[in-house]
Short mmCIF file of C-alpha atoms in Angstrom, two decimals:
data_model
loop_
_atom_site.label_atom_id
_atom_site.label_comp_id
_atom_site.label_asym_id
_atom_site.label_seq_id
_atom_site.Cartn_x
_atom_site.Cartn_y
_atom_site.Cartn_z
CA MET M 1 -0.33 0.05 -0.28
CA TYR M 2 3.10 2.45 0.65
CA CYS M 3 4.56 1.94 -2.79
CA GLY M 4 0.98 2.34 -4.39
CA ALA M 5 0.93 5.46 -2.95
CA LEU M 6 4.19 6.48 -3.61
CA GLU M 7 3.17 5.77 -7.36
CA THR M 8 0.02 7.75 -7.34
CA LYS M 9 2.02 10.94 -6.25
CA LYS M 10 4.59 10.80 -8.31
CA ARG M 11 2.20 10.52 -10.98
CA HIS M 12 0.34 13.39 -9.63
CA HIS M 13 3.47 15.12 -9.76
CA LEU M 14 4.46 14.20 -13.73
CA GLU M 15 1.12 15.63 -14.72
CA SER M 16 1.75 18.62 -12.78
CA ARG M 17 5.07 19.08 -14.90
CA SER M 18 3.81 18.57 -18.28
CA LYS M 19 1.09 20.93 -17.64
CA TYR M 20 3.43 23.58 -17.07
CA SER M 21 5.77 22.73 -20.07
CA THR M 22 8.39 25.07 -21.41
CA LYS M 23 6.47 25.59 -24.46
CA ASN M 24 3.93 27.63 -22.46
CA GLU M 25 6.55 29.47 -20.19
CA THR M 26 5.55 32.92 -22.57
CA LYS M 27 2.19 32.80 -22.25
CA THR M 28 2.22 32.16 -18.31
CA ASP M 29 5.25 34.31 -17.17
CA LEU M 30 3.70 36.49 -15.02
CA LEU M 31 2.04 35.53 -11.26
CA ARG M 32 -1.25 35.87 -10.91
CA ILE M 33 -2.07 38.46 -7.94
CA GLU M 34 -5.03 36.96 -7.01
CA ASP M 35 -3.42 33.74 -5.85
CA LEU M 36 -1.48 35.07 -3.62
CA ASP M 37 -3.73 35.45 -0.75
CA ASP M 38 -4.65 31.38 -1.12
CA VAL M 39 -0.78 30.62 -1.19
CA ASN M 40 0.25 28.58 2.02
CA TYR M 41 3.96 29.50 1.88
CA SER M 42 4.34 27.36 5.04
CA GLU M 43 3.84 24.35 3.86
CA ASP M 44 5.92 24.46 0.82
CA LEU M 45 8.99 25.60 2.67
CA ASP M 46 8.79 23.05 4.81
CA ASP M 47 8.48 20.84 2.50
CA HIS M 48 11.30 22.11 0.23
CA PHE M 49 13.74 22.20 3.84
CA ARG M 50 12.58 18.90 4.29
CA ARG M 51 13.41 17.02 1.04
CA GLY M 52 16.76 19.07 0.64
CA ARG M 53 18.08 22.30 -0.56
CA ASN M 54 18.55 21.07 -4.22
CA SER M 55 15.11 20.04 -4.32
CA ALA M 56 11.74 21.96 -5.69
CA PRO M 57 8.62 22.30 -3.83
CA HIS M 58 5.91 19.58 -4.27
CA SER M 59 3.16 22.46 -4.47
CA SER M 60 3.54 25.28 -7.48
CA ARG M 61 0.40 27.18 -6.73
CA TYR M 62 2.87 30.48 -5.73
CA ASN M 63 4.26 29.91 -8.98
CA PRO M 64 2.26 28.98 -12.41
CA THR M 65 5.35 28.79 -14.95
CA ASN M 66 7.18 25.81 -12.36
CA GLN M 67 10.25 27.20 -12.43
CA TYR M 68 12.13 24.15 -11.44
CA ASN M 69 10.51 21.81 -14.98
CA SER M 70 13.70 23.21 -17.57
CA ALA M 71 16.90 21.75 -16.87
CA GLN M 72 17.98 25.08 -17.08
CA ASN M 73 16.10 26.75 -14.67
CA ARG M 74 17.63 23.19 -12.40
CA THR M 75 20.80 24.58 -12.82
CA GLU M 76 20.27 28.00 -12.20
CA HIS M 77 18.75 27.12 -8.98
CA ILE M 78 21.37 24.82 -7.91
CA SER M 79 24.13 27.60 -8.57
CA ARG M 80 22.11 30.29 -6.57
CA GLY M 81 21.78 28.09 -3.81
CA PRO M 82 18.79 27.08 -1.33
CA ILE M 83 15.68 29.00 -1.12
CA THR M 84 15.20 30.79 2.03
CA MET M 85 12.41 33.13 3.37
CA ASN M 86 14.35 36.28 2.00
CA THR M 87 15.09 35.01 -1.03
CA PHE M 88 11.80 33.42 -1.58
CA THR M 89 9.81 36.79 -0.43
CA GLU M 90 12.02 38.88 -3.08
CA ARG M 91 11.15 36.53 -6.01
CA ILE M 92 7.44 37.13 -5.03
CA HIS M 93 8.12 40.58 -4.57
CA ARG M 94 9.75 40.74 -8.19
CA LYS M 95 6.89 39.07 -10.05
CA VAL M 96 4.33 40.80 -8.31
CA GLN M 97 6.16 44.39 -9.35
CA LYS M 98 6.65 42.73 -12.94
CA SER M 99 2.86 42.25 -13.02
CA MET M 100 1.66 45.24 -11.88
CA MET M 101 3.96 47.32 -14.25
CA LYS M 102 2.75 45.02 -17.42
CA ARG M 103 -1.06 46.05 -15.78
CA LYS M 104 -0.20 49.87 -16.08
CA GLU M 105 1.16 49.39 -19.61
CA GLY M 106 -2.39 48.08 -20.67
CA ILE M 107 -0.83 44.10 -21.19
CA ASN M 108 -3.03 41.53 -19.87
CA VAL M 109 -1.15 39.86 -16.78
CA TYR M 110 -2.50 36.27 -18.00
CA ASN M 111 -2.10 35.62 -21.58
CA SER M 112 0.70 38.57 -22.22
CA ALA M 113 -2.30 39.89 -24.89
CA GLU M 114 -3.33 43.56 -24.94
CA ALA M 115 -6.17 43.79 -22.76
CA PRO M 116 -8.91 46.07 -23.75
CA PRO M 117 -9.54 49.59 -22.66
CA ARG M 118 -11.00 50.51 -19.43
CA LYS M 119 -13.73 52.54 -19.73
CA GLN M 120 -13.09 55.84 -18.34
CA LEU M 121 -15.09 56.83 -15.41
CA TYR M 122 -14.16 60.60 -15.90
CA ASP M 123 -14.20 63.32 -18.87
CA THR M 124 -10.87 63.76 -19.95
CA ASN M 125 -11.96 67.61 -20.41
CA LEU M 126 -14.04 68.30 -17.99
CA ASN M 127 -12.93 65.66 -15.54
CA ILE M 128 -16.40 64.84 -13.85
CA PRO M 129 -18.35 61.49 -13.65
CA ASN M 130 -19.67 59.82 -16.72
CA LYS M 131 -22.32 58.39 -14.41
CA PRO M 132 -23.20 59.14 -10.97
CA VAL M 133 -21.91 57.21 -8.07
CA LYS M 134 -24.43 55.26 -6.65
CA SER M 135 -23.54 55.80 -2.98
CA ILE M 136 -21.30 56.86 -0.57
CA SER M 137 -20.44 55.25 2.78
CA ILE M 138 -20.63 57.77 5.59
CA TYR M 139 -17.78 56.50 8.02
CA SER M 140 -18.65 55.97 11.72
CA GLY M 141 -16.09 53.42 13.07
CA PHE M 142 -18.07 50.50 11.49
CA ASN M 143 -19.14 49.26 8.23
CA ASP M 144 -23.33 49.71 8.66
CA GLU M 145 -25.79 49.44 6.04
CA LYS M 146 -27.63 52.00 7.96
CA HIS M 147 -25.00 54.91 6.77
CA GLN M 148 -25.00 54.08 3.21
CA ARG M 149 -26.43 57.40 2.18
CA SER M 150 -27.51 58.02 -1.73
CA TYR M 151 -25.12 60.80 -3.39
CA HIS M 152 -27.84 62.44 -5.58
CA SER M 153 -31.02 62.19 -3.17
CA PRO M 154 -31.49 63.92 0.05
CA ILE M 155 -31.86 62.76 3.55
CA ASP M 156 -35.24 61.65 4.61
CA PRO M 157 -37.16 63.64 7.16
CA SER M 158 -40.08 61.33 7.92
CA THR M 159 -37.34 58.40 9.07
CA GLU M 160 -35.73 58.46 12.50
CA GLU M 161 -32.45 57.64 11.33
CA GLY M 162 -32.86 60.92 8.87
CA ARG M 163 -33.55 62.87 11.53
CA LYS M 164 -30.83 62.32 13.67
CA TRP M 165 -28.21 63.05 11.06
CA ILE M 166 -29.72 66.32 10.17
CA ALA M 167 -29.84 66.86 14.11
CA ARG M 168 -26.24 66.20 13.88
CA LYS M 169 -25.56 68.30 10.97
CA THR M 170 -27.33 71.43 12.36
CA ARG M 171 -25.36 71.06 16.07
CA GLY M 172 -22.24 70.95 13.89
CA ILE M 173 -23.20 74.53 12.03
CA GLN M 174 -24.11 75.80 15.52
CA LYS M 175 -20.72 74.53 16.30
CA LEU M 176 -18.96 76.02 13.57
CA ARG M 177 -21.15 79.31 13.19
CA CYS M 178 -20.86 78.77 9.21
CA TYR M 179 -22.51 76.72 6.11
CA VAL M 180 -22.22 76.19 2.65
CA SER M 181 -25.72 77.27 0.97
CA PRO M 182 -27.32 75.08 -1.75
CA LEU M 183 -25.75 77.29 -4.34
CA GLY M 184 -22.16 77.05 -3.32
CA ARG M 185 -22.38 80.23 -1.07
CA ASP M 186 -20.39 80.65 2.24
CA VAL M 187 -22.85 82.06 4.99
CA ASP M 188 -21.68 83.42 7.81
CA LEU M 189 -23.78 82.67 10.78
CA ASP M 190 -21.53 83.97 13.53
CA ASN M 191 -22.54 87.71 14.52
CA ASP M 192 -26.14 86.32 14.40
CA ILE M 193 -25.63 83.15 16.65
CA ALA M 194 -23.42 85.24 18.83
CA SER M 195 -26.03 88.21 18.93
CA CYS M 196 -28.94 85.78 20.19
CA MET M 197 -26.85 83.91 22.96
CA ARG M 198 -25.79 87.14 24.47
CA GLU M 199 -29.40 88.36 24.57
CA THR M 200 -31.30 85.25 25.75
CA GLU M 201 -33.07 86.03 28.63
CA LEU M 202 -34.42 83.94 31.71
CA ILE M 203 -38.00 85.18 32.24
CA SER M 204 -38.75 84.06 36.00
CA PRO M 205 -42.33 82.95 37.11
CA GLU M 206 -42.81 86.15 39.10
CA THR M 207 -43.23 88.50 36.39
CA ASN M 208 -45.96 90.37 35.71
CA TYR M 209 -46.66 92.64 32.45
CA TYR M 210 -49.56 95.35 32.38
CA LEU M 211 -50.95 95.78 29.17
CA ARG M 212 -52.57 99.03 27.87
CA PRO M 213 -56.14 98.45 27.03
CA LYS M 214 -57.01 99.07 23.02
CA ILE M 215 -60.19 99.18 21.35
CA LYS M 216 -61.07 96.58 19.83
CA GLN M 217 -60.85 96.34 16.00
CA SER M 218 -63.62 95.83 13.25
CA PHE M 219 -61.52 93.22 11.36
CA ARG M 220 -59.93 90.18 12.16
CA ASN M 221 -55.94 89.99 12.12
CA ILE M 222 -55.86 86.18 12.63
CA SER M 223 -55.06 83.61 10.04
CA VAL M 224 -54.90 80.03 10.67
CA VAL M 225 -52.68 77.87 7.76
CA ASN M 226 -51.87 74.24 7.36
CA ASP M 227 -47.65 74.85 7.54
CA GLN M 228 -45.16 74.75 10.23
CA MET M 229 -44.02 77.58 12.38
CA PHE M 230 -41.15 78.78 10.36
CA LYS M 231 -42.71 78.46 7.33
CA ALA M 232 -45.26 81.20 8.07
CA ALA M 233 -42.88 82.95 10.00
CA SER M 234 -41.21 83.24 6.55
CA ASN M 235 -44.42 84.30 4.50
CA LEU M 236 -45.16 86.40 6.99
CA ILE M 237 -41.85 88.42 6.93
CA ASN M 238 -41.90 88.21 3.07
CA LYS M 239 -45.43 88.99 2.26
CA GLY M 240 -46.51 90.55 5.30
CA ASN M 241 -44.02 92.80 5.41
CA ILE M 242 -43.73 92.19 9.22
CA ARG M 243 -39.98 92.29 9.98
CA ARG M 244 -40.18 91.53 14.00
CA VAL M 245 -41.99 87.67 14.29
CA CYS M 246 -42.38 86.13 17.50
CA ALA M 247 -42.96 82.03 17.83
CA ILE M 248 -44.13 80.48 20.68
CA ASN M 249 -42.24 77.54 21.60
CA ALA M 250 -44.16 74.51 23.61
CA SER M 251 -40.15 73.82 25.62
CA HIS M 252 -39.11 70.30 27.01
CA PRO M 253 -39.47 70.65 30.91
CA THR M 254 -36.25 68.66 31.72
CA LYS M 255 -33.90 68.91 28.65
CA PRO M 256 -33.16 72.10 26.31
CA CYS M 257 -34.89 71.00 22.84
CA GLY M 258 -35.35 67.85 24.15
CA ASN M 259 -34.88 64.58 22.00
CA TRP M 260 -34.02 66.89 19.02
CA LEU M 261 -30.42 65.05 18.88
CA THR M 262 -32.03 60.94 18.70
CA GLY M 263 -34.80 62.31 15.96
CA ASP M 264 -38.12 63.35 17.90
CA TYR M 265 -40.46 64.38 16.01
CA SER M 266 -41.89 67.03 18.13
CA HIS M 267 -42.85 70.49 17.36
CA GLU M 268 -39.84 71.80 19.67
CA CYS M 269 -37.25 69.27 17.97
CA ILE M 270 -38.14 70.57 14.49
CA LEU M 271 -37.63 73.90 15.34
CA SER M 272 -34.25 72.88 16.87
CA ARG M 273 -32.96 70.92 13.71
CA GLN M 274 -33.98 74.06 11.58
CA SER M 275 -32.34 76.36 13.59
CA ALA M 276 -29.99 77.48 15.89
CA LEU M 277 -32.71 77.47 18.70
CA PHE M 278 -30.27 74.67 21.23
CA ALA M 279 -27.68 77.22 21.23
CA SER M 280 -29.66 79.67 22.92
CA VAL M 281 -31.72 77.48 25.49
CA SER M 282 -28.77 75.38 26.32
CA GLN M 283 -26.98 78.34 28.26
CA ASN M 284 -26.40 77.74 31.80
CA ARG M 285 -28.23 81.04 32.27
CA CYS M 286 -30.99 78.87 31.63
CA ASP M 287 -30.07 75.91 33.55
CA LYS M 288 -32.56 77.18 36.27
CA MET M 289 -35.49 76.65 34.54
CA PHE M 290 -34.86 73.10 33.65
CA LYS M 291 -33.55 72.25 37.18
CA SER M 292 -36.52 73.40 39.23
CA HIS M 293 -38.78 71.63 36.68
CA LYS M 294 -36.46 68.19 37.23
CA PHE M 295 -36.78 68.59 41.36
CA ASP M 296 -40.21 70.02 41.81
CA ASN M 297 -42.30 68.22 39.42
CA LEU M 298 -44.58 65.64 41.15
CA ASP M 299 -48.16 67.14 39.63
CA HIS M 300 -46.02 67.74 36.49
CA LEU M 301 -47.75 70.78 35.94
CA TYR M 302 -44.25 72.59 36.29
CA SER M 303 -43.71 76.03 36.32
CA ASP M 304 -44.17 79.62 34.66
CA HIS M 305 -40.20 80.10 33.53
CA MET M 306 -39.82 81.71 30.02
CA ILE M 307 -36.64 81.90 28.06
CA TYR M 308 -36.54 84.49 25.42
CA SER M 309 -34.11 83.93 22.72
CA PRO M 310 -34.01 86.97 20.08
CA ASN M 311 -33.33 86.84 16.77
CA VAL M 312 -32.71 82.97 16.24
CA PRO M 313 -31.09 81.92 12.96
CA VAL M 314 -33.65 79.84 10.93
CA ILE M 315 -31.39 78.03 8.07
CA ARG M 316 -33.42 74.90 6.95
CA ASP M 317 -36.49 75.12 5.41
CA SER M 318 -40.06 72.72 5.99
CA ASP M 319 -38.69 69.93 4.24
CA GLU M 320 -35.15 70.48 6.38
CA LYS M 321 -33.23 71.27 3.33
CA MET M 322 -30.58 74.53 3.80
CA LEU M 323 -31.62 77.82 3.00
CA GLU M 324 -30.14 79.94 0.63
CA PHE M 325 -30.79 83.03 2.66
CA PRO M 326 -31.48 82.29 6.50
CA PHE M 327 -33.68 84.60 8.42
CA ASN M 328 -34.27 85.30 12.01
CA VAL M 329 -37.19 84.67 14.43
CA THR M 330 -37.56 85.31 17.95
CA ILE M 331 -38.65 82.21 19.89
CA ILE M 332 -40.29 82.52 23.31
CA SER M 333 -39.84 78.85 25.11
CA THR M 334 -42.62 78.10 27.90
CA THR M 335 -43.44 74.75 29.45
CA PRO M 336 -47.27 72.97 28.91
CA PRO M 337 -48.39 71.03 31.29
CA ASP M 338 -47.97 66.73 31.08
CA MET M 339 -51.53 65.50 31.22
CA TYR M 340 -50.22 61.88 30.42
CA GLU M 341 -48.56 62.29 33.90
CA SER M 342 -50.51 64.86 35.47
CA ARG M 343 -53.20 64.01 38.54
CA CYS M 344 -54.25 67.34 38.63
CA PRO M 345 -58.13 68.20 38.01
CA SER M 346 -58.90 69.39 34.26
CA LYS M 347 -59.85 72.71 35.97
CA MET M 348 -56.30 73.24 37.11
CA VAL M 349 -54.44 72.42 34.26
CA TYR M 350 -56.73 74.87 31.89
CA GLU M 351 -55.53 77.36 34.54
CA VAL M 352 -52.04 76.63 34.29
CA LEU M 353 -52.57 76.59 30.53
CA GLU M 354 -54.10 79.96 29.76
CA ARG M 355 -51.70 81.83 32.07
CA ARG M 356 -48.88 80.72 30.50
CA ILE M 357 -50.44 81.33 27.12
CA ARG M 358 -51.13 84.77 28.30
CA LYS M 359 -47.50 85.53 29.38
CA ALA M 360 -45.82 84.30 26.59
CA ILE M 361 -48.46 86.67 24.11
CA GLN M 362 -47.97 89.41 26.87
CA LEU M 363 -43.79 89.26 26.55
CA ALA M 364 -43.97 89.56 22.94
CA TYR M 365 -45.74 92.37 23.19
CA GLN M 366 -43.70 93.91 25.31
CA LYS M 367 -40.76 92.84 23.06
CA ARG M 368 -42.17 95.06 20.43
CA HIS M 369 -42.84 92.06 17.91
CA ASP M 370 -45.79 93.49 15.65
CA GLY M 371 -46.72 89.68 14.59
CA ILE M 372 -46.43 86.33 16.69
CA ILE M 373 -46.87 83.03 15.42
CA LEU M 374 -48.74 80.23 17.61
CA ASP M 375 -49.19 76.35 17.23
CA ALA M 376 -51.48 73.80 19.62
CA PHE M 377 -49.76 74.58 22.63
CA GLY M 378 -48.87 71.02 24.54
CA CYS M 379 -51.12 69.00 22.22
CA ASP M 380 -48.46 66.88 20.69
CA ILE M 381 -46.39 64.93 23.20
CA TYR M 382 -47.90 66.53 26.65
CA GLY M 383 -51.75 64.87 25.89
CA ASN M 384 -53.21 68.26 26.27
CA ASP M 385 -56.86 68.72 24.49
CA PRO M 386 -56.92 70.70 21.03
CA GLU M 387 -60.36 72.11 21.66
CA VAL M 388 -59.69 73.14 25.02
CA VAL M 389 -56.30 74.96 24.05
CA CYS M 390 -57.96 76.52 20.86
CA GLU M 391 -61.00 77.49 23.36
CA ILE M 392 -58.15 79.41 24.87
CA TYR M 393 -56.90 80.87 22.67
CA LYS M 394 -60.38 82.38 21.56
CA LYS M 395 -60.87 83.69 25.03
CA LEU M 396 -57.12 85.40 25.33
CA LEU M 397 -57.40 86.71 21.39
CA ILE M 398 -60.72 87.61 20.80
CA ASP M 399 -62.58 88.08 24.53
CA GLU M 400 -59.58 89.93 25.86
CA ASN M 401 -58.66 91.54 21.95
CA LEU M 402 -55.20 90.44 22.66
CA CYS M 403 -54.97 90.52 19.25
CA ALA M 404 -55.13 93.86 18.72
CA TYR M 405 -51.32 94.55 20.02
CA PHE M 406 -50.33 92.76 16.98
CA LYS M 407 -50.55 93.39 12.93
CA LYS M 408 -51.00 89.85 12.28
CA VAL M 409 -51.59 86.84 14.60
CA VAL M 410 -50.81 83.33 12.63
CA PHE M 411 -51.66 80.09 13.80
CA ALA M 412 -49.24 77.39 12.12
CA ILE M 413 -50.72 73.94 12.42
CA PRO M 414 -49.59 71.25 10.94
CA GLU M 415 -51.57 68.25 11.43
CA LYS M 416 -54.88 68.56 9.56
CA LYS M 417 -57.48 67.25 12.32
CA VAL M 418 -56.65 69.94 14.61
CA PHE M 419 -56.20 72.57 11.54
CA LEU M 420 -59.76 71.73 10.75
CA ILE M 421 -60.71 72.34 14.70
CA TYR M 422 -58.61 76.08 14.33
CA ARG M 423 -60.11 76.64 11.14
CA ILE M 424 -63.57 76.23 12.04
CA ALA M 425 -62.85 78.55 15.40
CA PHE M 426 -61.26 81.48 13.99
#
């Protein structure tokens, strides 16, 4: 059985030698680079050193030409001495370099024939790709399919991952205080963000405002639109010729701008992704409001603190796309009561809502704003009834005549069901 195994081994060895004869040496003279990854060098070298210095390795996977076939090659091998690790790697590297040089010259490495010309991905004159790149990888330390973004399609703000990506980009713009517009123009936000942060005020709950009564108007200056707040503010500035516009924001009780960095879809998070609101409310001077809500929130009605953020730069539109020309909107942030967590009577919650909305409107007039943007205050993630909030607005704006203190009052209601309620009321 041992002799039969030897005969079989010799026969396979002769077949491998005849396969790579000297006639085919000119055609397969170069090394296949792809085969280098599959070579087991240790087995070939161990076999070579075990059988003697003048013998060739059994396996010829690392050299398709099998340089030990011809007598001339065997003589050259004997004269050069035994193959060591250094000489073996040097020969491999020489083969690789030779194949790379021929590949650069346009010669096929495998059959020494001229390879077909490669398709140019770039125009030689304009240096522009002939076809768009399908996708690019946003590196985040690991290879994840979630970070594959289409090069030409925009980020989808309707998905949580897209909102996270937009929030991170907006936070980076707030730190750099500049961005590149869609037309390639450099937009400087340094002065706007610096002045907004410098003039931000924390209004204490004890602050009260006295408004001189005005005569009721014969016409209504109240309108209801099915848009987001910043889009309504932009239309009010551009078409209504109102320069000082103020918006009322339902603030998160314990965190500046809530969970806007994690892709939340509340009204405040939308405002934070589209503007530099976070840079204003996250200052140390505003911590007192969030700390008081964090430690004194057993009833979940919270306090009457307000944050006045003047001239906040708005850098994105309602579709979360960058604006070519940003504009400024003043934002008043106050916290509504949480009906999901509160166990207080509805009458008490009604009084708290009425008091905070009244204070926010009075503060907007005291700061000499001639236009105000309102929404369904506390009806998204806080569970307040839209009809109750609409009734409070109607009482304050029409019965108490607070709408007469402004040139224009706009309700921006993106939800259709809530929009119909306000449309019927006003």
